[in-house]
């Protein structure tokens, strides 16, 4: 249900925002729905799953457009699908879980736990990524030469004439 709702929401959202139903946005809406429902799939109702997917479909379109405006290099929308809707799906557990979710009388405790989890993962990821990239930069460097960049890595590293 979340995947189907994500497709519909992304298609309609893209149509309204871009003037076209945009196939790639619709496909990302499907993926966004799946990502968003994954964390709580064992404890949400069919209705909850559909709502999670609807929100995910709209979020993925808005995130793709926002990352594009910010000049974030994400040509297939992976950040929009996985980062943005991973966060949404984690929060959705605290909202839509039929046993502990806010919308089912469980209060804010589960939502707070989910928020703490998001913060912990974000902190770890930022610190670990920073350390990894700094070590890589110091040992190997992060850029290829200007010549390799010009001819392309398929040619310079693999000896292939690509495309």
XYZ file of C-alpha atoms in Angstrom:
163
model
C 0.000 0.000 0.000
C 2.786 2.438 0.817
C 4.458 1.835 -2.548
C 1.201 2.283 -4.478
C 0.319 5.414 -2.527
C 3.852 6.740 -3.080
C 3.503 6.343 -6.850
C 0.172 8.165 -6.935
C 1.311 10.972 -4.639
C 4.606 11.503 -6.486
C 2.890 11.475 -9.869
C 0.273 14.019 -8.785
C 2.817 16.150 -6.938
C 5.166 16.204 -9.938
C 2.265 16.988 -12.251
C 1.269 19.961 -10.119
C 4.828 21.227 -9.611
C 6.363 20.437 -13.007
C 3.413 20.273 -15.363
C 4.065 16.618 -16.216
C 3.512 13.324 -14.389
C 7.305 12.667 -14.686
C 7.931 8.920 -14.856
C 11.197 9.086 -12.876
C 9.428 10.950 -10.055
C 6.658 8.333 -10.032
C 9.179 5.505 -9.827
C 11.002 7.307 -7.022
C 7.611 7.712 -5.327
C 7.247 3.929 -5.332
C 10.726 3.507 -3.849
C 10.106 6.290 -1.335
C 6.922 4.580 -0.155
C 8.796 1.325 0.317
C 11.648 2.994 2.171
C 9.294 4.971 4.404
C 7.182 1.988 5.451
C 10.095 -0.389 6.043
C 10.915 0.653 9.617
C 7.364 0.225 10.838
C 5.921 -2.333 8.431
C 5.270 -4.872 11.191
C 3.146 -2.510 13.237
C 1.141 -0.236 10.959
C -2.357 -0.672 9.594
C -3.186 -0.693 5.908
C -4.494 2.860 6.260
C -1.339 3.924 8.101
C 0.771 2.351 5.384
C -1.124 4.252 2.692
C -0.726 7.552 4.541
C 2.999 6.922 5.030
C 3.295 6.269 1.290
C 1.307 9.373 0.342
C 3.566 11.573 2.443
C 6.653 9.810 1.058
C 5.538 10.450 -2.521
C 5.171 14.162 -1.918
C 8.401 14.341 0.088
C 10.454 12.666 -2.625
C 9.345 15.176 -5.257
C 9.981 18.151 -2.985
C 13.355 16.759 -1.893
C 14.499 16.151 -5.502
C 13.570 19.721 -6.417
C 15.224 21.129 -3.285
C 18.466 19.178 -3.733
C 18.521 20.304 -7.358
C 18.194 23.968 -6.292
C 21.014 23.428 -3.784
C 23.170 21.949 -6.585
C 23.554 18.636 -4.781
C 24.782 16.070 -7.315
C 22.101 13.394 -7.000
C 20.988 12.533 -10.545
C 18.754 9.585 -9.618
C 17.237 11.002 -6.425
C 18.910 8.532 -4.057
C 19.162 11.095 -1.247
C 15.520 12.019 -1.664
C 14.395 8.411 -1.634
C 16.655 6.978 1.052
C 17.774 9.847 3.300
C 14.649 11.981 3.369
C 12.187 9.096 3.379
C 14.328 7.018 5.715
C 13.979 9.835 8.235
C 10.246 10.176 7.495
C 9.734 6.427 7.857
C 11.604 6.333 11.148
C 9.413 9.130 12.512
C 6.314 7.423 11.091
C 6.898 4.500 13.474
C 6.283 6.895 16.359
C 3.120 8.175 14.693
C 1.467 5.151 13.067
C 2.472 2.096 15.123
C -0.837 0.571 16.182
C 0.513 -0.367 19.622
C 2.725 2.578 20.565
C 2.197 5.334 17.995
C 0.966 8.810 18.785
C -2.061 8.495 16.475
C -3.133 5.302 18.263
C -3.025 6.628 21.817
C 0.591 5.760 22.574
C 1.685 9.295 23.394
C 4.916 10.904 22.292
C 7.330 8.427 23.907
C 7.854 6.276 20.781
C 8.108 9.358 18.585
C 10.816 10.749 20.896
C 12.707 7.443 20.782
C 12.581 7.512 16.985
C 13.875 11.098 16.973
C 16.773 10.149 19.245
C 17.590 7.282 16.906
C 17.657 9.606 13.899
C 19.975 11.982 15.771
C 22.312 9.161 16.830
C 22.570 7.757 13.302
C 23.118 11.248 11.885
C 25.897 12.016 14.382
C 27.662 8.701 13.778
C 27.355 9.007 10.004
C 28.678 12.568 9.898
C 31.637 11.794 12.166
C 32.535 8.490 10.486
C 32.195 9.984 7.003
C 34.345 12.971 7.902
C 37.077 10.717 9.293
C 36.928 8.351 6.307
C 37.152 11.143 3.732
C 39.956 12.933 5.585
C 42.000 9.715 5.780
C 41.300 8.989 2.112
C 42.250 12.537 1.128
C 45.510 12.323 3.100
C 46.507 8.902 1.748
C 45.177 8.853 -1.809
C 43.655 12.205 -2.621
C 40.078 12.794 -3.666
C 40.503 14.015 -7.243
C 41.962 12.549 -10.368
C 44.253 14.637 -12.538
C 42.758 17.239 -14.878
C 43.765 15.081 -17.864
C 42.071 11.958 -16.415
C 38.987 14.001 -15.679
C 38.918 15.272 -19.259
C 39.283 11.885 -20.966
C 37.105 10.130 -18.396
C 37.829 7.389 -15.903
C 36.540 4.643 -18.192
C 39.451 5.438 -20.503
C 42.145 6.333 -17.948
C 41.487 3.577 -15.403
C 39.935 0.801 -17.469
C 41.276 1.496 -20.958
C 37.714 1.475 -22.326
C 36.113 3.710 -24.888
C 32.768 4.052 -23.165
C 29.506 5.140 -24.725
